[in-house]
Short mmCIF file of C-alpha atoms and ligand atoms in Angstrom, two decimals:
data_model
loop_
_atom_site.label_atom_id
_atom_site.label_comp_id
_atom_site.label_asym_id
_atom_site.label_seq_id
_atom_site.Cartn_x
_atom_site.Cartn_y
_atom_site.Cartn_z
CA MET A 1 -64.31 6.12 1.50
CA SER A 2 -63.10 8.59 4.10
CA PRO A 3 -59.53 9.80 3.66
CA LEU A 4 -58.65 8.44 7.09
CA LEU A 5 -59.97 4.98 6.26
CA SER A 6 -58.14 4.84 2.95
CA LEU A 7 -54.95 5.92 4.69
CA LEU A 8 -55.47 3.12 7.20
CA LEU A 9 -56.03 0.58 4.41
CA LEU A 10 -52.96 1.84 2.61
CA SER A 11 -50.83 1.46 5.70
CA LEU A 12 -52.14 -2.09 6.18
CA PHE A 13 -51.04 -2.88 2.66
CA LEU A 14 -47.60 -1.49 3.26
CA ALA A 15 -47.22 -2.85 6.78
CA PRO A 16 -44.86 -5.76 6.06
CA GLU A 17 -42.53 -3.57 4.06
CA VAL A 18 -41.14 -0.69 6.03
CA ALA A 19 -38.97 2.06 4.64
CA ALA A 20 -35.39 0.91 4.94
CA ALA A 21 -34.23 4.51 5.10
CA ALA A 22 -35.95 4.97 8.46
CA THR A 23 -34.57 1.78 9.97
CA GLU A 24 -32.64 2.24 13.17
CA LEU A 25 -29.85 -0.32 13.30
CA ARG A 26 -28.90 -1.58 16.73
CA HIS A 27 -27.03 -4.22 18.70
CA GLY A 28 -29.09 -7.23 19.79
CA TYR A 29 -31.84 -6.54 17.26
CA TYR A 30 -32.84 -10.23 17.20
CA SER A 31 -32.38 -10.92 20.92
CA GLU A 32 -36.15 -11.39 21.39
CA THR A 33 -37.23 -12.66 17.96
CA CYS A 34 -34.31 -14.98 17.21
CA PRO A 35 -31.91 -15.19 20.14
CA GLU A 36 -29.81 -17.89 18.50
CA ALA A 37 -29.31 -15.91 15.26
CA GLU A 38 -25.71 -14.88 15.85
CA SER A 39 -24.57 -18.30 17.05
CA ILE A 40 -26.28 -20.00 14.10
CA VAL A 41 -24.46 -17.74 11.63
CA ARG A 42 -21.15 -18.30 13.40
CA ALA A 43 -21.56 -22.08 13.31
CA VAL A 44 -22.26 -22.18 9.58
CA ILE A 45 -19.34 -19.88 8.73
CA HIS A 46 -17.12 -22.00 10.96
CA ARG A 47 -18.13 -25.16 9.07
CA ALA A 48 -17.65 -23.46 5.70
CA ARG A 49 -14.15 -22.32 6.65
CA ILE A 50 -13.21 -25.85 7.70
CA ARG A 51 -14.44 -27.17 4.34
CA GLU A 52 -12.47 -24.50 2.51
CA PRO A 53 -10.21 -21.95 4.26
CA ARG A 54 -10.74 -19.35 1.53
CA SER A 55 -14.44 -19.31 2.31
CA ALA A 56 -13.95 -16.77 5.12
CA ALA A 57 -12.51 -14.25 2.67
CA SER A 58 -15.15 -14.87 0.04
CA VAL A 59 -17.96 -14.35 2.54
CA MET A 60 -16.38 -11.22 3.98
CA ARG A 61 -16.03 -9.62 0.56
CA LEU A 62 -19.80 -9.81 0.14
CA GLN A 63 -20.23 -6.99 2.64
CA PHE A 64 -18.21 -4.59 0.51
CA HIS A 65 -20.01 -5.51 -2.70
CA ASP A 66 -23.42 -5.35 -1.04
CA CYS A 67 -23.01 -2.17 0.98
CA PHE A 68 -21.33 -0.01 -1.67
CA VAL A 69 -24.11 -0.54 -4.20
CA ASN A 70 -27.15 1.33 -2.82
CA GLY A 71 -26.53 0.36 0.79
CA CYS A 72 -26.41 -2.90 2.73
CA ASP A 73 -29.64 -4.45 1.48
CA GLY A 74 -28.75 -7.97 0.31
CA SER A 75 -29.14 -6.85 -3.31
CA VAL A 76 -25.90 -8.60 -4.28
CA LEU A 77 -27.49 -11.95 -3.41
CA LEU A 78 -30.38 -11.71 -5.88
CA ASP A 79 -30.22 -13.99 -8.91
CA ASP A 80 -31.02 -12.53 -12.32
CA THR A 81 -34.64 -12.84 -13.44
CA PRO A 82 -36.17 -12.43 -16.91
CA THR A 83 -36.94 -8.81 -16.01
CA MET A 84 -34.00 -7.92 -13.78
CA LEU A 85 -30.25 -8.02 -14.38
CA GLY A 86 -28.82 -8.47 -10.90
CA GLU A 87 -25.34 -7.73 -9.59
CA LYS A 88 -23.87 -11.23 -9.74
CA LEU A 89 -22.74 -10.83 -13.34
CA ALA A 90 -21.52 -7.24 -12.93
CA LEU A 91 -17.93 -6.50 -13.97
CA SER A 92 -16.40 -6.86 -10.50
CA ASN A 93 -18.43 -9.92 -9.58
CA ILE A 94 -18.61 -12.25 -12.56
CA ASN A 95 -16.35 -15.31 -12.21
CA SER A 96 -15.14 -13.75 -8.98
CA LEU A 97 -17.68 -13.19 -6.21
CA ARG A 98 -18.35 -16.54 -4.58
CA ASP A 99 -19.82 -18.55 -1.69
CA PHE A 100 -23.42 -17.56 -2.26
CA GLU A 101 -24.19 -21.17 -1.24
CA VAL A 102 -22.71 -20.47 2.19
CA ILE A 103 -25.17 -17.61 2.66
CA ASP A 104 -27.95 -19.94 1.49
CA GLU A 105 -26.85 -22.43 4.13
CA VAL A 106 -26.97 -19.74 6.84
CA LYS A 107 -30.40 -18.63 5.66
CA GLY A 108 -31.66 -22.22 5.65
CA ALA A 109 -30.54 -22.75 9.23
CA LEU A 110 -32.11 -19.45 10.35
CA GLU A 111 -35.41 -20.12 8.59
CA GLU A 112 -35.61 -23.43 10.40
CA GLN A 113 -35.12 -21.77 13.78
CA CYS A 114 -37.09 -18.54 13.30
CA PRO A 115 -38.79 -18.28 9.92
CA GLY A 116 -39.16 -14.90 8.28
CA VAL A 117 -37.20 -12.99 10.91
CA VAL A 118 -33.56 -12.46 9.95
CA SER A 119 -32.78 -10.46 6.80
CA CYS A 120 -30.23 -11.56 4.23
CA ALA A 121 -28.62 -8.13 4.50
CA ASP A 122 -27.99 -8.75 8.21
CA ILE A 123 -26.69 -12.26 7.48
CA ILE A 124 -23.95 -10.73 5.32
CA ILE A 125 -22.97 -8.33 8.12
CA MET A 126 -22.83 -11.07 10.75
CA ALA A 127 -21.04 -13.50 8.44
CA ALA A 128 -18.38 -10.91 7.52
CA ARG A 129 -17.64 -10.27 11.19
CA ASP A 130 -17.50 -13.99 11.93
CA ALA A 131 -15.18 -14.60 8.97
CA VAL A 132 -12.72 -12.08 10.41
CA VAL A 133 -12.93 -13.54 13.92
CA LEU A 134 -12.48 -17.12 12.70
CA SER A 135 -9.42 -16.03 10.69
CA GLY A 136 -7.68 -14.69 13.79
CA GLY A 137 -8.85 -11.08 13.50
CA PRO A 138 -10.67 -8.88 16.01
CA SER A 139 -14.29 -9.22 17.11
CA TRP A 140 -16.96 -6.54 17.45
CA GLU A 141 -20.67 -6.07 18.06
CA VAL A 142 -22.65 -5.72 14.85
CA LYS A 143 -25.66 -3.44 14.47
CA LEU A 144 -28.64 -5.25 12.91
CA GLY A 145 -32.16 -4.57 11.68
CA ARG A 146 -31.64 -4.14 7.93
CA LYS A 147 -34.28 -5.01 5.35
CA ASP A 148 -33.67 -6.83 2.06
CA SER A 149 -34.07 -5.00 -1.21
CA LEU A 150 -36.79 -5.78 -3.73
CA THR A 151 -34.43 -5.29 -6.62
CA ALA A 152 -30.79 -5.13 -7.69
CA SER A 153 -28.89 -3.19 -10.32
CA GLN A 154 -26.12 -4.55 -12.48
CA GLU A 155 -25.64 -1.09 -13.93
CA ASP A 156 -25.14 0.51 -10.52
CA SER A 157 -22.64 -2.18 -9.56
CA ASN A 158 -20.73 -1.63 -12.82
CA ASN A 159 -20.67 2.11 -12.20
CA ILE A 160 -19.67 1.96 -8.54
CA MET A 161 -17.43 -1.01 -7.79
CA PRO A 162 -13.75 -0.16 -8.27
CA SER A 163 -11.43 -1.93 -10.67
CA PRO A 164 -8.21 -3.58 -9.43
CA ARG A 165 -6.47 -1.03 -11.68
CA ALA A 166 -7.83 1.88 -9.65
CA ASN A 167 -5.33 4.47 -8.45
CA VAL A 168 -5.36 5.96 -4.98
CA THR A 169 -6.91 9.27 -6.06
CA PHE A 170 -9.86 7.43 -7.54
CA LEU A 171 -10.24 5.26 -4.43
CA ILE A 172 -10.10 8.21 -2.04
CA ASN A 173 -12.86 9.92 -4.05
CA LEU A 174 -14.96 6.79 -4.26
CA PHE A 175 -14.86 6.24 -0.51
CA HIS A 176 -15.46 9.93 0.12
CA GLN A 177 -18.68 9.72 -1.88
CA VAL A 178 -20.10 7.36 0.76
CA ASN A 179 -18.64 9.36 3.61
CA LEU A 180 -15.75 6.99 4.29
CA SER A 181 -12.41 8.57 5.14
CA ILE A 182 -8.85 7.98 3.98
CA ILE A 183 -8.26 5.96 7.15
CA ASP A 184 -11.38 3.89 6.40
CA LEU A 185 -10.06 3.25 2.88
CA VAL A 186 -6.69 2.01 4.09
CA ALA A 187 -8.14 0.01 6.98
CA LEU A 188 -10.87 -1.64 4.92
CA SER A 189 -8.41 -2.52 2.17
CA GLY A 190 -6.74 -4.54 4.94
CA SER A 191 -9.52 -7.06 4.36
CA HIS A 192 -7.15 -8.21 1.61
CA SER A 193 -5.19 -9.71 4.48
CA ILE A 194 -7.27 -12.79 3.64
CA GLY A 195 -8.31 -14.28 0.34
CA GLU A 196 -7.19 -14.64 -3.24
CA ALA A 197 -7.39 -12.83 -6.55
CA ARG A 198 -7.18 -13.96 -10.16
CA CYS A 199 -4.40 -13.41 -12.64
CA PHE A 200 -7.06 -11.62 -14.68
CA SER A 201 -6.94 -8.86 -12.04
CA ILE A 202 -3.18 -8.28 -12.30
CA VAL A 203 -1.92 -9.19 -15.77
CA PHE A 204 -2.20 -5.57 -16.92
CA ARG A 205 0.15 -4.47 -14.17
CA LEU A 206 2.58 -7.29 -14.87
CA TYR A 207 2.85 -6.64 -18.61
CA ASN A 208 1.23 -3.36 -19.60
CA GLN A 209 0.77 -0.94 -16.68
CA SER A 210 -1.26 2.12 -17.80
CA GLY A 211 -0.73 1.11 -21.44
CA THR A 212 3.05 1.57 -21.21
CA GLY A 213 3.84 -1.96 -22.42
CA ARG A 214 5.92 -2.35 -19.23
CA PRO A 215 5.30 -3.68 -15.73
CA ASP A 216 4.29 -1.50 -12.80
CA PRO A 217 7.59 -0.11 -11.46
CA ASN A 218 6.18 -0.21 -7.91
CA MET A 219 6.88 -3.92 -7.51
CA ASP A 220 9.67 -5.72 -5.70
CA PRO A 221 11.64 -7.53 -8.46
CA GLU A 222 11.66 -10.90 -6.67
CA TYR A 223 7.95 -10.64 -6.05
CA ARG A 224 7.33 -9.71 -9.67
CA LYS A 225 9.20 -12.82 -10.78
CA LYS A 226 6.89 -14.90 -8.60
CA LEU A 227 3.81 -13.23 -10.07
CA ASP A 228 5.15 -13.63 -13.62
CA GLU A 229 5.41 -17.36 -12.97
CA LEU A 230 1.94 -17.54 -11.46
CA CYS A 231 0.42 -15.43 -14.23
CA PRO A 232 2.37 -15.80 -17.48
CA LYS A 233 1.39 -13.61 -20.41
CA GLY A 234 -1.54 -15.22 -22.22
CA GLY A 235 -2.02 -17.76 -19.39
CA ASP A 236 -5.17 -18.83 -17.56
CA GLY A 237 -6.81 -15.73 -16.11
CA ASN A 238 -8.68 -17.78 -13.54
CA VAL A 239 -5.58 -18.96 -11.69
CA THR A 240 -5.47 -17.32 -8.26
CA GLY A 241 -2.80 -16.17 -5.84
CA GLY A 242 -2.91 -15.00 -2.22
CA LEU A 243 -3.68 -11.30 -1.69
CA ASP A 244 -0.96 -11.20 0.95
CA ALA A 245 1.76 -13.55 2.19
CA THR A 246 -0.57 -15.12 4.81
CA PRO A 247 -3.91 -15.39 2.97
CA VAL A 248 -5.84 -17.43 5.52
CA VAL A 249 -4.81 -15.38 8.55
CA PHE A 250 -6.34 -12.00 9.29
CA ASP A 251 -3.37 -9.91 10.43
CA ASN A 252 -1.34 -6.86 9.39
CA GLN A 253 0.87 -8.81 6.98
CA TYR A 254 -0.94 -7.07 4.10
CA TYR A 255 0.58 -3.72 5.16
CA LYS A 256 4.05 -5.22 5.69
CA ASP A 257 3.81 -6.51 2.13
CA LEU A 258 2.81 -3.10 0.77
CA VAL A 259 5.78 -1.43 2.47
CA GLN A 260 8.02 -3.97 0.72
CA LYS A 261 6.25 -3.37 -2.60
CA LYS A 262 4.77 -6.83 -2.52
CA GLY A 263 1.15 -5.78 -2.95
CA PHE A 264 -0.88 -8.08 -5.19
CA LEU A 265 -3.35 -5.66 -6.77
CA ASN A 266 -2.56 -2.25 -8.20
CA SER A 267 -5.35 -0.91 -5.95
CA ASP A 268 -3.39 -2.27 -2.97
CA GLN A 269 0.11 -1.06 -3.87
CA THR A 270 -1.16 2.40 -4.81
CA LEU A 271 -2.12 2.99 -1.18
CA TYR A 272 1.57 2.94 -0.30
CA CYS A 273 3.05 4.41 -3.46
CA GLY A 274 0.45 6.87 -4.72
CA ASP A 275 -0.36 9.33 -1.93
CA ALA A 276 1.52 10.60 1.13
CA ARG A 277 -1.61 10.50 3.30
CA THR A 278 -2.49 6.85 2.65
CA ARG A 279 1.19 5.91 2.78
CA LYS A 280 1.43 7.20 6.33
CA VAL A 281 -1.52 5.04 7.40
CA VAL A 282 -0.09 1.96 5.64
CA GLN A 283 3.22 2.50 7.47
CA LYS A 284 1.43 2.84 10.79
CA PHE A 285 -0.61 -0.34 10.35
CA SER A 286 2.45 -2.26 9.14
CA HIS A 287 4.01 -2.01 12.58
CA ASP A 288 0.91 -1.59 14.77
CA GLN A 289 -1.59 -4.41 14.34
CA ALA A 290 -3.76 -3.15 17.20
CA ALA A 291 -4.18 0.20 15.44
CA PHE A 292 -5.16 -1.66 12.25
CA PHE A 293 -7.71 -3.83 14.06
CA SER A 294 -9.33 -0.87 15.76
CA ALA A 295 -9.55 1.17 12.53
CA PHE A 296 -10.82 -1.88 10.66
CA ILE A 297 -13.69 -2.34 13.12
CA LYS A 298 -14.65 1.33 12.80
CA GLY A 299 -14.57 1.03 9.02
CA MET A 300 -16.70 -2.13 8.91
CA VAL A 301 -19.29 -0.54 11.20
CA ARG A 302 -19.38 2.64 9.11
CA MET A 303 -19.64 0.64 5.89
CA GLY A 304 -22.42 -1.41 7.52
CA ASP A 305 -24.29 1.83 8.24
CA LEU A 306 -24.71 2.55 4.52
CA GLN A 307 -28.44 2.22 3.94
CA SER A 308 -30.74 1.81 1.02
CA GLU A 309 -33.37 4.47 0.33
CA GLU A 310 -35.86 1.91 -0.91
CA ARG A 311 -38.54 -0.14 0.79
CA GLY A 312 -37.48 -3.58 1.94
CA GLU A 313 -38.64 -6.94 3.23
CA ILE A 314 -37.27 -10.02 4.99
CA ARG A 315 -36.58 -12.37 2.11
CA ARG A 316 -37.38 -16.04 2.67
CA ASN A 317 -34.77 -17.06 0.11
CA CYS A 318 -31.80 -14.71 -0.29
CA ARG A 319 -31.72 -15.27 -4.06
CA VAL A 320 -35.27 -14.14 -4.86
CA VAL A 321 -37.68 -11.51 -3.60
CA ASN A 322 -40.79 -12.76 -1.83
CA ASP A 323 -44.02 -13.04 -3.84
CA GLY A 324 -42.36 -13.18 -7.18
CA GLY A 325 -41.18 -9.67 -7.88
CA PRO A 326 -40.90 -6.05 -6.83
CA PHE A 327 -44.07 -4.77 -8.48
CA HIS A 328 -46.28 -7.75 -7.78
CA THR A 329 -48.65 -5.99 -5.40
CA THR A 330 -50.94 -3.48 -7.06
CA LEU A 331 -52.85 -0.98 -4.98
C1 LIG B 401 -10.51 -0.39 -2.05
C2 LIG B 401 -11.02 -0.89 -3.13
C3 LIG B 401 -11.04 -2.36 -3.44
C4 LIG B 401 -10.72 -2.92 -4.63
C5 LIG B 401 -10.29 -2.19 -5.90
C6 LIG B 401 -10.86 -4.34 -4.48
C7 LIG B 401 -10.66 -5.26 -5.48
C8 LIG B 401 -10.61 -6.62 -5.30
C9 LIG B 401 -10.28 -7.56 -6.32
C10 LIG B 401 -9.95 -7.20 -7.77
C11 LIG B 401 -10.30 -8.79 -5.78
C12 LIG B 401 -10.00 -10.11 -6.48
C13 LIG B 401 -11.06 -10.42 -7.49
C14 LIG B 401 -10.66 -11.53 -8.41
O1 LIG B 401 -9.58 -11.46 -9.02
O2 LIG B 401 -11.45 -12.48 -8.56
C15 LIG B 401 -10.65 -8.63 -4.40
C16 LIG B 401 -10.77 -9.67 -3.50
C17 LIG B 401 -11.19 -9.50 -2.21
N1 LIG B 401 -11.67 -8.33 -1.64
FE1 LIG B 401 -11.43 -6.48 -2.40
N2 LIG B 401 -11.25 -4.62 -3.20
C18 LIG B 401 -11.39 -3.44 -2.53
C19 LIG B 401 -11.83 -3.29 -1.23
C20 LIG B 401 -12.29 -4.32 -0.45
C21 LIG B 401 -13.02 -4.16 0.79
C22 LIG B 401 -13.42 -2.82 1.39
C23 LIG B 401 -13.27 -5.41 1.25
C24 LIG B 401 -14.01 -5.86 2.48
C25 LIG B 401 -14.20 -5.18 3.56
C26 LIG B 401 -12.67 -6.34 0.33
C27 LIG B 401 -12.62 -7.70 0.51
C28 LIG B 401 -12.03 -8.59 -0.36
C29 LIG B 401 -11.74 -9.96 -0.05
C30 LIG B 401 -11.91 -10.63 1.31
C31 LIG B 401 -11.23 -10.55 -1.21
C32 LIG B 401 -10.81 -12.01 -1.42
C33 LIG B 401 -12.05 -12.80 -1.79
C34 LIG B 401 -11.83 -14.28 -2.06
O3 LIG B 401 -10.76 -14.84 -1.81
O4 LIG B 401 -12.80 -14.90 -2.53
N3 LIG B 401 -12.12 -5.65 -0.70
N4 LIG B 401 -10.86 -7.30 -4.13
C1 LIG B 402 -6.36 7.95 -11.62
O1 LIG B 402 -7.43 7.28 -12.26
C2 LIG B 402 -8.38 8.15 -12.86
C3 LIG B 402 -9.57 7.32 -13.30
O2 LIG B 402 -9.19 6.17 -13.97
C4 LIG B 402 -7.70 8.93 -13.98
O3 LIG B 402 -8.62 9.79 -14.61
C5 LIG B 402 -6.55 9.71 -13.40
O4 LIG B 402 -5.84 10.36 -14.43
C6 LIG B 402 -5.60 8.80 -12.61
N1 LIG B 402 -4.66 9.64 -11.86
C7 LIG B 402 -3.35 9.43 -11.87
C8 LIG B 402 -2.52 10.33 -11.05
O5 LIG B 402 -2.85 8.53 -12.52
C1 LIG B 403 -20.51 11.22 7.73
O1 LIG B 403 -19.71 10.75 8.81
C2 LIG B 403 -19.66 11.60 9.91
C3 LIG B 403 -18.61 11.08 10.88
O2 LIG B 403 -18.81 9.75 11.21
C4 LIG B 403 -21.05 11.70 10.52
O3 LIG B 403 -21.02 12.56 11.65
C5 LIG B 403 -22.02 12.22 9.46
O4 LIG B 403 -23.32 12.23 9.95
C6 LIG B 403 -21.96 11.40 8.21
N1 LIG B 403 -22.74 12.00 7.14
C7 LIG B 403 -23.55 11.32 6.35
C8 LIG B 403 -24.23 12.08 5.28
O5 LIG B 403 -23.73 10.13 6.49
C1 LIG B 404 -1.13 -1.93 -23.71
O1 LIG B 404 -2.26 -1.13 -23.40
C2 LIG B 404 -2.51 -0.14 -24.38
C3 LIG B 404 -3.60 0.79 -23.88
O2 LIG B 404 -4.40 0.20 -22.92
C4 LIG B 404 -2.87 -0.81 -25.69
O3 LIG B 404 -3.14 0.16 -26.68
C5 LIG B 404 -1.70 -1.69 -26.12
O4 LIG B 404 -2.03 -2.39 -27.29
C6 LIG B 404 -1.30 -2.66 -25.03
N1 LIG B 404 -0.08 -3.33 -25.39
C7 LIG B 404 0.06 -4.66 -25.32
C8 LIG B 404 1.41 -5.19 -25.68
O5 LIG B 404 -0.84 -5.39 -24.99
C1 LIG B 405 -12.79 -18.17 -16.10
O1 LIG B 405 -13.70 -19.26 -16.08
C2 LIG B 405 -15.01 -18.92 -16.53
C3 LIG B 405 -15.94 -20.07 -16.27
O2 LIG B 405 -15.37 -21.29 -16.60
C4 LIG B 405 -14.92 -18.52 -18.00
O3 LIG B 405 -16.21 -18.22 -18.50
C5 LIG B 405 -14.04 -17.28 -18.08
O4 LIG B 405 -13.88 -16.88 -19.42
C6 LIG B 405 -12.68 -17.52 -17.46
N1 LIG B 405 -12.05 -16.22 -17.30
C7 LIG B 405 -10.82 -15.97 -17.65
C8 LIG B 405 -10.32 -14.61 -17.39
O5 LIG B 405 -10.09 -16.81 -18.17
#
């Protein structure tokens, strides 16, 4: 066979799976192939939020957990298989990450309208934006055109996703590793303006901060009493509390809480108490909601730009790769 012909055959084989690394993300990516895509996603997220107000937060969090682990490639949505440990049971996700059924519902509606066109990775990006809008936050244009991964890595998720115990130095470094700034860190943490967290994520700071056997001193005493009641020592770790004082409204209350030392997670309060640079940004956002919204949009877009280096596809079902597995096709 001539080299040219074999190259041609090879490219035919690879045609449906293009290199995600080379993908140019843009606004209106589906305007020809699935013009209703964005309104379909919005409608499903709207319904989900009416069923359960927390749903907006749970869906929005998926963007963080997807994009930080090898780029925004829908890897977080893959179920475990006999040969692959996915990310759903990783340390930060097990008994915590939720509303995968809502993404399934979006995918189902999209497959009905335009089968095989819209990636699960893009669904997460659109759904996260819609969750913010529907919770009273700002709106923005999302860039689309991502491909879905052929695999997922529990190990990578365990190594990358930060613990609620994280201190500000650790968080600054973590964000820096994916080219996100201190302002991005503080603004994106403002996503905790909506949603809930488990007692499991805070009992250490209530009763044994940094192994001292004492509570975190950076806590308003009244607020600590409230948390002690919500999360008594030895109590049910799955009980949840609001991440800020207005957990179904996307606003700058989160930063007002931090200034008053009423942050829920250690990783929240440390932004105000642990570093002069992040503290300045928290203070700014606590009295300037417009500045928060604008920085938040920039951060979400930059986080959405994180790309996978691997080949991808448009999954038909967000939980499984097409054709039964990553190494199914042999050349
Ligand atoms: C800066 C580092 C971050 C840390 C350490 C962190 C940690 C956490 C933890 C521990 C929870 C509660 C988990 C549980 O107890 O079940 C949580 C919830 C949440 N996180 Fe983060 N997070 C961070 C950044 C982000 C970012 C960047 C976003 C999105 C842009 C985000 C969105 C959310 C949302 C919306 C919830 C509530 C989810 C729900 O109610 O279901 N987080 N986060
Ligand atoms: C922050 O956390 C890192 C990693 O857990 C730790 O090595 C470091 O000592 C901590 N820094 C401070 C100032 O507590
Ligand atoms: C990091 O971000 C800056 C500013 O947005 C951008 O100019 C640069 O290309 C980014 N670098 C990488 C490696 O993504
Ligand atoms: C507090 O944490 C330290 C270190 O993490 C541990 O050695 C100690 O046993 C804990 N104390 C209590 C009362 O749980
Ligand atoms: C929370 O509930 C799950 C599922 O019922 C259980 O497996 C887990 O151990 C509980 N976690 C905590 C921290 O209590």
